[in-house]
Short mmCIF file of N, CA, C and O in Angstrom, two decimals:
data_model
loop_
_atom_site.label_atom_id
_atom_site.label_comp_id
_atom_site.label_asym_id
_atom_site.label_seq_id
_atom_site.Cartn_x
_atom_site.Cartn_y
_atom_site.Cartn_z
N UNK Z 1 0.85 -1.19 0.03
CA UNK Z 1 0.01 -0.01 -0.02
C UNK Z 1 0.94 1.27 0.02
O UNK Z 1 1.92 1.30 0.69
N UNK Z 2 0.51 2.19 -0.79
CA UNK Z 2 1.32 3.43 -0.90
C UNK Z 2 1.17 4.30 0.35
O UNK Z 2 0.13 4.37 0.95
N UNK Z 3 2.27 4.89 0.69
CA UNK Z 3 2.32 5.85 1.76
C UNK Z 3 1.60 7.16 1.36
O UNK Z 3 1.78 7.53 0.16
N UNK Z 4 0.88 7.75 2.23
CA UNK Z 4 0.15 8.98 1.84
C UNK Z 4 1.20 10.16 1.67
O UNK Z 4 2.19 10.25 2.40
N UNK Z 5 0.82 11.08 0.78
CA UNK Z 5 1.68 12.22 0.52
C UNK Z 5 2.08 13.00 1.78
O UNK Z 5 3.18 13.25 2.06
N UNK Z 6 1.03 13.30 2.61
CA UNK Z 6 1.25 14.14 3.78
C UNK Z 6 2.22 13.38 4.81
O UNK Z 6 3.05 13.97 5.38
N UNK Z 7 1.97 12.12 4.97
CA UNK Z 7 2.78 11.33 5.88
C UNK Z 7 4.19 11.23 5.41
O UNK Z 7 5.16 11.40 6.22
N UNK Z 8 4.40 11.03 4.15
CA UNK Z 8 5.77 10.93 3.57
C UNK Z 8 6.51 12.23 3.79
O UNK Z 8 7.58 12.30 4.37
N UNK Z 9 5.86 13.38 3.38
CA UNK Z 9 6.48 14.67 3.49
C UNK Z 9 6.72 15.14 4.98
O UNK Z 9 7.78 15.68 5.28
N UNK Z 10 5.75 14.80 5.81
CA UNK Z 10 5.91 15.18 7.27
C UNK Z 10 7.16 14.42 7.80
O UNK Z 10 7.99 14.96 8.52
N UNK Z 11 7.35 13.06 7.51
CA UNK Z 11 8.43 12.35 7.95
C UNK Z 11 9.80 12.87 7.40
O UNK Z 11 10.79 12.99 8.12
N UNK Z 12 9.81 13.23 6.12
CA UNK Z 12 11.05 13.81 5.55
C UNK Z 12 11.29 15.15 6.19
O UNK Z 12 12.48 15.45 6.57
N UNK Z 13 10.32 15.96 6.36
CA UNK Z 13 10.50 17.25 7.01
C UNK Z 13 11.07 17.09 8.40
O UNK Z 13 11.99 17.81 8.78
N UNK Z 14 10.50 16.16 9.20
CA UNK Z 14 11.05 15.93 10.52
C UNK Z 14 12.44 15.40 10.55
O UNK Z 14 13.30 15.94 11.27
N UNK Z 15 12.73 14.38 9.75
CA UNK Z 15 14.12 13.83 9.73
C UNK Z 15 15.15 14.74 9.22
O UNK Z 15 16.26 14.76 9.60
N UNK Z 16 14.75 15.56 8.18
CA UNK Z 16 15.58 16.55 7.59
C UNK Z 16 15.68 17.85 8.36
O UNK Z 16 16.47 18.72 8.03
N UNK Z 17 14.76 18.01 9.30
CA UNK Z 17 14.67 19.25 10.09
C UNK Z 17 14.50 20.50 9.18
O UNK Z 17 15.04 21.46 9.40
N UNK Z 18 13.64 20.30 8.17
CA UNK Z 18 13.34 21.37 7.27
C UNK Z 18 12.35 22.27 7.84
O UNK Z 18 11.42 21.91 8.57
N UNK Z 19 12.49 23.58 7.55
CA UNK Z 19 11.59 24.61 8.12
C UNK Z 19 10.20 24.49 7.50
O UNK Z 19 9.19 24.86 8.15
N UNK Z 20 10.09 24.07 6.26
CA UNK Z 20 8.82 24.02 5.54
C UNK Z 20 8.64 22.75 4.79
O UNK Z 20 9.63 22.08 4.41
N UNK Z 21 7.40 22.34 4.53
CA UNK Z 21 7.12 21.19 3.70
C UNK Z 21 7.76 21.36 2.30
O UNK Z 21 8.13 20.36 1.68
N UNK Z 22 7.76 22.55 1.86
CA UNK Z 22 8.32 22.83 0.46
C UNK Z 22 9.80 22.41 0.35
O UNK Z 22 10.24 21.88 -0.64
N UNK Z 23 10.60 22.69 1.45
CA UNK Z 23 11.98 22.23 1.45
C UNK Z 23 12.12 20.70 1.44
O UNK Z 23 12.94 20.14 0.80
N UNK Z 24 11.16 20.08 2.25
CA UNK Z 24 11.20 18.65 2.24
C UNK Z 24 10.84 18.04 0.86
O UNK Z 24 11.44 17.05 0.40
N UNK Z 25 9.83 18.64 0.19
CA UNK Z 25 9.46 18.22 -1.10
C UNK Z 25 10.55 18.36 -2.06
O UNK Z 25 10.79 17.49 -2.91
N UNK Z 26 11.19 19.53 -2.11
CA UNK Z 26 12.39 19.73 -3.05
C UNK Z 26 13.43 18.61 -2.85
O UNK Z 26 13.90 18.08 -3.84
N UNK Z 27 13.77 18.35 -1.62
CA UNK Z 27 14.75 17.23 -1.35
C UNK Z 27 14.24 15.92 -1.83
O UNK Z 27 14.94 15.14 -2.51
N UNK Z 28 12.96 15.61 -1.51
CA UNK Z 28 12.37 14.34 -1.96
C UNK Z 28 12.39 14.16 -3.48
O UNK Z 28 12.73 13.13 -4.00
N UNK Z 29 11.99 15.22 -4.19
CA UNK Z 29 11.98 15.21 -5.66
C UNK Z 29 13.31 14.90 -6.25
O UNK Z 29 13.48 14.08 -7.16
N UNK Z 30 14.31 15.57 -5.74
CA UNK Z 30 15.66 15.43 -6.27
C UNK Z 30 16.23 14.02 -5.98
O UNK Z 30 16.75 13.38 -6.88
N UNK Z 31 16.15 13.64 -4.70
CA UNK Z 31 16.76 12.39 -4.32
C UNK Z 31 16.09 11.18 -5.03
O UNK Z 31 16.72 10.34 -5.49
N UNK Z 32 14.74 11.24 -5.09
CA UNK Z 32 14.00 10.16 -5.71
C UNK Z 32 14.27 10.10 -7.23
O UNK Z 32 14.29 9.00 -7.75
N UNK Z 33 14.46 11.18 -7.87
CA UNK Z 33 14.77 11.16 -9.34
C UNK Z 33 16.09 10.55 -9.49
O UNK Z 33 16.27 9.71 -10.43
N UNK Z 34 17.10 10.90 -8.67
CA UNK Z 34 18.34 10.23 -8.83
C UNK Z 34 18.38 8.81 -8.45
O UNK Z 34 18.96 7.94 -9.14
N UNK Z 35 17.60 8.41 -7.38
CA UNK Z 35 17.53 7.00 -7.04
C UNK Z 35 16.88 6.11 -8.16
O UNK Z 35 17.32 5.10 -8.50
N UNK Z 36 15.79 6.72 -8.72
CA UNK Z 36 15.11 6.01 -9.72
C UNK Z 36 15.99 5.70 -10.94
O UNK Z 36 15.77 4.73 -11.68
N UNK Z 37 16.92 6.59 -11.23
CA UNK Z 37 17.85 6.34 -12.34
C UNK Z 37 18.76 5.13 -12.10
O UNK Z 37 19.40 4.65 -13.07
N UNK Z 38 18.86 4.71 -10.86
CA UNK Z 38 19.77 3.62 -10.51
C UNK Z 38 19.05 2.27 -10.23
O UNK Z 38 19.67 1.25 -10.04
N UNK Z 39 17.69 2.28 -10.33
CA UNK Z 39 16.93 1.12 -10.10
C UNK Z 39 16.32 0.56 -11.37
O UNK Z 39 16.13 1.34 -12.28
N UNK Z 40 16.01 -0.70 -11.40
CA UNK Z 40 15.42 -1.26 -12.60
C UNK Z 40 14.37 -2.29 -12.20
O UNK Z 40 14.33 -2.82 -11.07
N UNK Z 41 13.52 -2.65 -13.18
CA UNK Z 41 12.62 -3.74 -13.08
C UNK Z 41 11.67 -3.79 -11.98
O UNK Z 41 11.13 -2.73 -11.56
N UNK Z 42 11.43 -4.95 -11.42
CA UNK Z 42 10.41 -5.23 -10.45
C UNK Z 42 10.67 -4.39 -9.10
O UNK Z 42 9.74 -3.89 -8.55
N UNK Z 43 11.89 -4.33 -8.76
CA UNK Z 43 12.23 -3.52 -7.50
C UNK Z 43 11.83 -2.08 -7.61
O UNK Z 43 11.21 -1.54 -6.75
N UNK Z 44 12.16 -1.51 -8.75
CA UNK Z 44 11.75 -0.09 -8.99
C UNK Z 44 10.26 0.08 -8.97
O UNK Z 44 9.69 0.99 -8.42
N UNK Z 45 9.58 -0.85 -9.69
CA UNK Z 45 8.11 -0.77 -9.74
C UNK Z 45 7.46 -1.01 -8.37
O UNK Z 45 6.52 -0.28 -8.00
N UNK Z 46 7.99 -2.00 -7.60
CA UNK Z 46 7.45 -2.23 -6.23
C UNK Z 46 7.69 -1.03 -5.31
O UNK Z 46 6.76 -0.68 -4.54
N UNK Z 47 8.82 -0.46 -5.39
CA UNK Z 47 9.10 0.74 -4.54
C UNK Z 47 8.19 1.92 -5.01
O UNK Z 47 7.56 2.55 -4.12
N UNK Z 48 7.96 2.09 -6.25
CA UNK Z 48 7.07 3.18 -6.67
C UNK Z 48 5.69 2.99 -6.18
O UNK Z 48 5.00 3.93 -5.79
N UNK Z 49 5.22 1.72 -6.15
CA UNK Z 49 3.89 1.39 -5.63
C UNK Z 49 3.71 1.68 -4.20
O UNK Z 49 2.56 1.90 -3.68
N UNK Z 50 4.78 1.86 -3.42
CA UNK Z 50 4.72 2.14 -2.00
C UNK Z 50 4.89 3.60 -1.68
O UNK Z 50 4.78 4.04 -0.50
N UNK Z 51 5.14 4.44 -2.70
CA UNK Z 51 5.30 5.88 -2.48
C UNK Z 51 4.06 6.64 -2.92
O UNK Z 51 3.28 6.14 -3.71
N UNK Z 52 3.93 7.83 -2.44
CA UNK Z 52 2.85 8.68 -2.91
C UNK Z 52 2.91 8.88 -4.44
O UNK Z 52 4.07 8.88 -4.99
N UNK Z 53 1.80 8.98 -5.12
CA UNK Z 53 1.79 8.93 -6.58
C UNK Z 53 2.81 9.93 -7.20
O UNK Z 53 3.49 9.53 -8.19
N UNK Z 54 2.83 11.13 -6.81
CA UNK Z 54 3.76 12.15 -7.38
C UNK Z 54 5.19 11.64 -7.25
O UNK Z 54 5.91 11.78 -8.21
N UNK Z 55 5.55 11.15 -6.10
CA UNK Z 55 6.91 10.65 -5.96
C UNK Z 55 7.16 9.35 -6.75
O UNK Z 55 8.27 9.10 -7.25
N UNK Z 56 6.13 8.54 -6.86
CA UNK Z 56 6.27 7.34 -7.67
C UNK Z 56 6.55 7.68 -9.09
O UNK Z 56 7.47 7.02 -9.71
N UNK Z 57 5.87 8.68 -9.60
CA UNK Z 57 6.09 9.10 -11.03
C UNK Z 57 7.52 9.59 -11.21
O UNK Z 57 8.17 9.37 -12.22
N UNK Z 58 8.03 10.34 -10.23
CA UNK Z 58 9.39 10.82 -10.28
C UNK Z 58 10.35 9.67 -10.30
O UNK Z 58 11.32 9.68 -11.07
N UNK Z 59 10.17 8.75 -9.40
CA UNK Z 59 11.01 7.52 -9.37
C UNK Z 59 11.01 6.75 -10.68
O UNK Z 59 12.04 6.27 -11.09
N UNK Z 60 9.82 6.74 -11.32
CA UNK Z 60 9.70 5.92 -12.56
C UNK Z 60 10.05 6.72 -13.75
O UNK Z 60 10.00 6.17 -14.89
N UNK Z 61 10.40 7.98 -13.68
CA UNK Z 61 10.87 8.82 -14.80
C UNK Z 61 11.88 8.07 -15.58
O UNK Z 61 12.77 7.44 -15.00
N UNK Z 62 11.86 8.19 -16.89
CA UNK Z 62 12.81 7.41 -17.70
C UNK Z 62 14.30 7.87 -17.63
O UNK Z 62 15.13 7.32 -18.31
N UNK Z 63 14.62 8.81 -16.74
CA UNK Z 63 16.02 9.13 -16.49
C UNK Z 63 16.77 7.89 -16.13
O UNK Z 63 16.40 7.16 -15.35
N UNK Z 64 17.85 7.64 -16.80
CA UNK Z 64 18.65 6.45 -16.62
C UNK Z 64 20.12 6.82 -16.36
O UNK Z 64 20.72 7.61 -17.08
N UNK Z 65 20.72 6.24 -15.37
CA UNK Z 65 22.09 6.45 -15.11
C UNK Z 65 22.92 5.62 -16.07
O UNK Z 65 22.56 4.52 -16.39
N UNK Z 66 24.10 6.21 -16.55
CA UNK Z 66 24.93 5.44 -17.43
C UNK Z 66 25.73 4.37 -16.66
O UNK Z 66 26.08 3.34 -17.25
N UNK Z 67 25.93 4.68 -15.41
CA UNK Z 67 26.62 3.71 -14.50
C UNK Z 67 26.13 3.95 -13.10
O UNK Z 67 25.77 5.05 -12.73
N UNK Z 68 26.06 2.90 -12.25
CA UNK Z 68 25.65 3.12 -10.90
C UNK Z 68 26.65 4.04 -10.15
O UNK Z 68 27.84 3.78 -10.21
N UNK Z 69 26.14 5.01 -9.51
CA UNK Z 69 26.99 5.96 -8.78
C UNK Z 69 27.30 5.37 -7.37
O UNK Z 69 26.37 5.04 -6.69
N UNK Z 70 28.56 5.38 -7.03
CA UNK Z 70 28.83 5.00 -5.59
C UNK Z 70 28.23 6.07 -4.70
O UNK Z 70 28.00 7.20 -5.19
N UNK Z 71 28.00 5.76 -3.44
CA UNK Z 71 27.35 6.76 -2.54
C UNK Z 71 27.89 8.13 -2.56
O UNK Z 71 27.15 9.09 -2.59
N UNK Z 72 29.27 8.27 -2.55
CA UNK Z 72 29.87 9.62 -2.51
C UNK Z 72 29.51 10.38 -3.75
O UNK Z 72 29.31 11.59 -3.76
N UNK Z 73 29.47 9.74 -4.92
CA UNK Z 73 29.10 10.39 -6.19
C UNK Z 73 27.60 10.78 -6.22
O UNK Z 73 27.21 11.67 -6.81
N UNK Z 74 26.84 9.86 -5.64
CA UNK Z 74 25.40 10.10 -5.49
C UNK Z 74 25.14 11.39 -4.73
O UNK Z 74 24.30 12.28 -5.07
N UNK Z 75 25.92 11.53 -3.62
CA UNK Z 75 25.77 12.78 -2.82
C UNK Z 75 26.20 14.03 -3.61
O UNK Z 75 25.57 15.07 -3.50
N UNK Z 76 27.31 13.89 -4.40
CA UNK Z 76 27.75 15.03 -5.15
C UNK Z 76 26.71 15.39 -6.23
O UNK Z 76 26.46 16.60 -6.50
N UNK Z 77 26.08 14.33 -6.81
CA UNK Z 77 25.09 14.65 -7.84
C UNK Z 77 23.85 15.31 -7.27
O UNK Z 77 23.26 16.26 -7.82
N UNK Z 78 23.54 14.87 -6.05
CA UNK Z 78 22.37 15.51 -5.36
C UNK Z 78 22.68 16.98 -5.01
O UNK Z 78 21.87 17.88 -5.29
N UNK Z 79 23.91 17.24 -4.55
CA UNK Z 79 24.30 18.61 -4.30
C UNK Z 79 24.27 19.47 -5.57
O UNK Z 79 23.89 20.61 -5.52
N UNK Z 80 24.62 18.90 -6.71
CA UNK Z 80 24.69 19.64 -7.92
C UNK Z 80 23.29 19.92 -8.40
O UNK Z 80 23.09 21.01 -9.11
N UNK Z 81 22.27 19.19 -8.03
CA UNK Z 81 20.85 19.36 -8.47
C UNK Z 81 20.11 20.36 -7.56
O UNK Z 81 19.07 20.78 -7.90
N UNK Z 82 20.70 20.58 -6.37
CA UNK Z 82 19.94 21.43 -5.42
C UNK Z 82 20.68 22.75 -5.27
O UNK Z 82 21.81 22.81 -4.83
N UNK Z 83 19.97 23.83 -5.69
CA UNK Z 83 20.57 25.14 -5.59
C UNK Z 83 21.11 25.47 -4.18
O UNK Z 83 20.40 25.32 -3.19
N UNK Z 84 22.35 25.89 -4.16
CA UNK Z 84 22.96 26.25 -2.89
C UNK Z 84 23.40 25.14 -2.01
O UNK Z 84 23.89 25.38 -0.87
N UNK Z 85 23.24 23.87 -2.43
CA UNK Z 85 23.59 22.74 -1.58
C UNK Z 85 25.11 22.45 -1.56
O UNK Z 85 25.78 22.81 -2.55
N UNK Z 86 25.60 21.87 -0.53
CA UNK Z 86 27.00 21.42 -0.42
C UNK Z 86 26.84 19.89 -0.30
O UNK Z 86 25.75 19.35 -0.13
N UNK Z 87 28.01 19.17 -0.31
CA UNK Z 87 27.95 17.77 -0.12
C UNK Z 87 27.40 17.39 1.18
O UNK Z 87 26.76 16.44 1.43
N UNK Z 88 27.70 18.23 2.24
CA UNK Z 88 27.22 17.97 3.58
C UNK Z 88 25.71 18.12 3.63
O UNK Z 88 25.04 17.35 4.30
N UNK Z 89 25.19 19.16 3.05
CA UNK Z 89 23.70 19.37 3.16
C UNK Z 89 23.04 18.39 2.26
O UNK Z 89 21.95 17.92 2.55
N UNK Z 90 23.69 17.95 1.19
CA UNK Z 90 23.09 16.85 0.32
C UNK Z 90 23.01 15.62 1.10
O UNK Z 90 22.02 14.86 0.92
N UNK Z 91 24.02 15.29 1.89
CA UNK Z 91 24.05 14.08 2.69
C UNK Z 91 22.91 14.10 3.69
O UNK Z 91 22.23 13.04 3.85
N UNK Z 92 22.56 15.24 4.23
CA UNK Z 92 21.45 15.40 5.11
C UNK Z 92 20.14 15.15 4.29
O UNK Z 92 19.27 14.47 4.79
N UNK Z 93 20.01 15.73 3.09
CA UNK Z 93 18.85 15.59 2.26
C UNK Z 93 18.64 14.09 1.83
O UNK Z 93 17.58 13.56 2.01
N UNK Z 94 19.75 13.48 1.42
CA UNK Z 94 19.68 12.08 1.00
C UNK Z 94 19.28 11.20 2.17
O UNK Z 94 18.42 10.32 2.10
N UNK Z 95 19.85 11.40 3.35
CA UNK Z 95 19.53 10.58 4.54
C UNK Z 95 18.11 10.66 4.98
O UNK Z 95 17.46 9.71 5.30
N UNK Z 96 17.62 11.93 4.99
CA UNK Z 96 16.17 12.15 5.31
C UNK Z 96 15.21 11.46 4.32
O UNK Z 96 14.34 10.73 4.75
N UNK Z 97 15.38 11.64 3.06
CA UNK Z 97 14.62 11.11 2.02
C UNK Z 97 14.68 9.61 1.95
O UNK Z 97 13.69 8.86 1.95
N UNK Z 98 15.90 9.08 1.94
CA UNK Z 98 16.03 7.65 1.70
C UNK Z 98 15.67 6.86 2.94
O UNK Z 98 15.26 5.70 2.77
N UNK Z 99 15.86 7.40 4.13
CA UNK Z 99 15.40 6.65 5.32
C UNK Z 99 13.85 6.56 5.37
O UNK Z 99 13.38 5.47 5.74
N UNK Z 100 13.20 7.61 4.94
CA UNK Z 100 11.69 7.52 4.89
C UNK Z 100 11.27 6.55 3.77
O UNK Z 100 10.38 5.78 3.96
N UNK Z 101 12.02 6.62 2.65
CA UNK Z 101 11.69 5.70 1.58
C UNK Z 101 11.94 4.24 1.99
O UNK Z 101 11.10 3.41 1.63
N UNK Z 102 12.96 3.91 2.74
CA UNK Z 102 13.23 2.62 3.22
C UNK Z 102 12.08 2.14 4.16
O UNK Z 102 11.63 1.00 4.14
N UNK Z 103 11.59 3.06 4.95
CA UNK Z 103 10.50 2.75 5.89
C UNK Z 103 9.23 2.43 5.02
O UNK Z 103 8.50 1.42 5.39
N UNK Z 104 9.03 3.18 4.01
CA UNK Z 104 7.83 2.88 3.13
C UNK Z 104 7.99 1.55 2.41
O UNK Z 104 7.03 0.87 2.24
N UNK Z 105 9.22 1.28 2.07
CA UNK Z 105 9.47 -0.03 1.28
C UNK Z 105 9.35 -1.25 2.13
O UNK Z 105 8.91 -2.27 1.73
N UNK Z 106 9.76 -1.12 3.43
CA UNK Z 106 9.78 -2.35 4.28
C UNK Z 106 11.13 -3.01 4.14
O UNK Z 106 11.87 -2.76 3.18
N UNK Z 107 11.44 -3.94 5.04
CA UNK Z 107 12.70 -4.56 5.07
C UNK Z 107 13.07 -5.37 3.91
O UNK Z 107 14.13 -5.34 3.27
N UNK Z 108 12.09 -6.29 3.39
CA UNK Z 108 12.40 -7.16 2.33
C UNK Z 108 12.76 -6.41 1.00
O UNK Z 108 13.72 -6.64 0.37
N UNK Z 109 11.84 -5.44 0.66
CA UNK Z 109 12.12 -4.64 -0.53
C UNK Z 109 13.35 -3.77 -0.39
O UNK Z 109 14.13 -3.69 -1.45
N UNK Z 110 13.58 -3.27 0.78
CA UNK Z 110 14.82 -2.45 0.94
C UNK Z 110 16.04 -3.39 0.72
O UNK Z 110 17.00 -2.91 0.09
N UNK Z 111 16.03 -4.56 1.21
CA UNK Z 111 17.19 -5.50 0.98
C UNK Z 111 17.34 -5.78 -0.51
O UNK Z 111 18.50 -5.79 -0.98
N UNK Z 112 16.27 -5.96 -1.21
CA UNK Z 112 16.34 -6.27 -2.66
C UNK Z 112 16.86 -5.00 -3.41
O UNK Z 112 17.60 -5.03 -4.35
N UNK Z 113 16.43 -3.80 -2.99
CA UNK Z 113 16.86 -2.53 -3.52
C UNK Z 113 18.31 -2.42 -3.40
O UNK Z 113 19.07 -2.04 -4.35
N UNK Z 114 18.86 -2.70 -2.20
CA UNK Z 114 20.28 -2.62 -1.94
C UNK Z 114 21.13 -3.51 -2.82
O UNK Z 114 22.25 -3.18 -3.13
N UNK Z 115 20.54 -4.67 -3.24
CA UNK Z 115 21.28 -5.53 -4.15
C UNK Z 115 21.52 -4.86 -5.55
O UNK Z 115 22.42 -5.28 -6.28
N UNK Z 116 20.69 -3.86 -5.89
CA UNK Z 116 20.86 -3.22 -7.21
C UNK Z 116 21.83 -2.04 -7.17
O UNK Z 116 22.11 -1.43 -8.14
N UNK Z 117 22.22 -1.60 -5.94
CA UNK Z 117 23.01 -0.46 -5.78
C UNK Z 117 24.43 -0.81 -5.33
O UNK Z 117 24.65 -1.81 -4.71
N UNK Z 118 25.36 0.05 -5.66
CA UNK Z 118 26.74 -0.16 -5.17
C UNK Z 118 26.89 -0.21 -3.63
O UNK Z 118 25.97 0.29 -2.94
N UNK Z 119 27.91 -0.81 -3.17
CA UNK Z 119 28.02 -0.91 -1.68
C UNK Z 119 28.06 0.48 -1.06
O UNK Z 119 28.59 1.48 -1.65
N UNK Z 120 27.52 0.60 0.12
CA UNK Z 120 27.51 1.82 0.91
C UNK Z 120 26.13 2.49 0.94
O UNK Z 120 25.91 3.42 1.74
N UNK Z 121 25.22 2.07 0.04
CA UNK Z 121 23.85 2.72 0.12
C UNK Z 121 23.08 2.32 1.35
O UNK Z 121 22.15 3.02 1.70
N UNK Z 122 23.47 1.24 1.94
CA UNK Z 122 22.79 0.85 3.19
C UNK Z 122 22.84 1.96 4.26
O UNK Z 122 21.89 2.22 4.93
N UNK Z 123 23.95 2.68 4.27
CA UNK Z 123 24.14 3.79 5.22
C UNK Z 123 23.29 4.93 4.80
O UNK Z 123 22.60 5.62 5.62
N UNK Z 124 23.10 5.21 3.45
CA UNK Z 124 22.27 6.31 2.98
C UNK Z 124 20.85 6.07 3.30
O UNK Z 124 20.01 6.97 3.55
N UNK Z 125 20.43 4.76 3.30
CA UNK Z 125 19.09 4.38 3.58
C UNK Z 125 18.76 4.23 5.07
O UNK Z 125 17.71 3.86 5.44
N UNK Z 126 19.84 4.44 5.86
CA UNK Z 126 19.62 4.34 7.29
C UNK Z 126 19.48 2.88 7.74
O UNK Z 126 18.94 2.61 8.82
N UNK Z 127 20.05 1.95 6.98
CA UNK Z 127 19.95 0.51 7.23
C UNK Z 127 21.36 -0.09 7.14
O UNK Z 127 21.64 -0.89 6.28
N UNK Z 128 22.23 0.25 8.07
CA UNK Z 128 23.60 -0.29 7.98
C UNK Z 128 23.60 -1.84 8.07
O UNK Z 128 22.92 -2.45 8.88
N UNK Z 129 24.35 -2.39 7.01
CA UNK Z 129 24.41 -3.89 6.95
C UNK Z 129 25.62 -4.32 7.74
O UNK Z 129 26.66 -3.73 7.61
N UNK Z 130 25.46 -5.33 8.50
CA UNK Z 130 26.56 -5.84 9.34
C UNK Z 130 27.25 -6.99 8.52
O UNK Z 130 26.62 -7.95 8.15
N UNK Z 131 28.47 -6.76 8.15
CA UNK Z 131 29.17 -7.74 7.35
C UNK Z 131 30.22 -8.42 8.10
O UNK Z 131 30.74 -8.03 9.10
#
């Protein structure tokens, strides 16, 4: 079942300590567009089904990454897409959005999602893997 728009944005706003829902929405749109470019197939579709419709469409946008970005490059790309962002603020944005996304996905889907991403995304999703 898809998470409601208000619930998703409220959680992102709280975790990111954003002053307004608009700031939380800006971070969510950017981070989910970049994440969607790195996912494929059933995992991408299942994750989209658990997000509010607007964010699901952003995740499913045909933007495709030419290669999977390691976490540090994902943070740099996020910073480049958000006006005035630094890598440090982008890390905050990514952590807020992806941890709420992982909550919406649930543990099983999050684990399958991590299999499609380079090592280190477990930390961005707030789900450190013990190896």
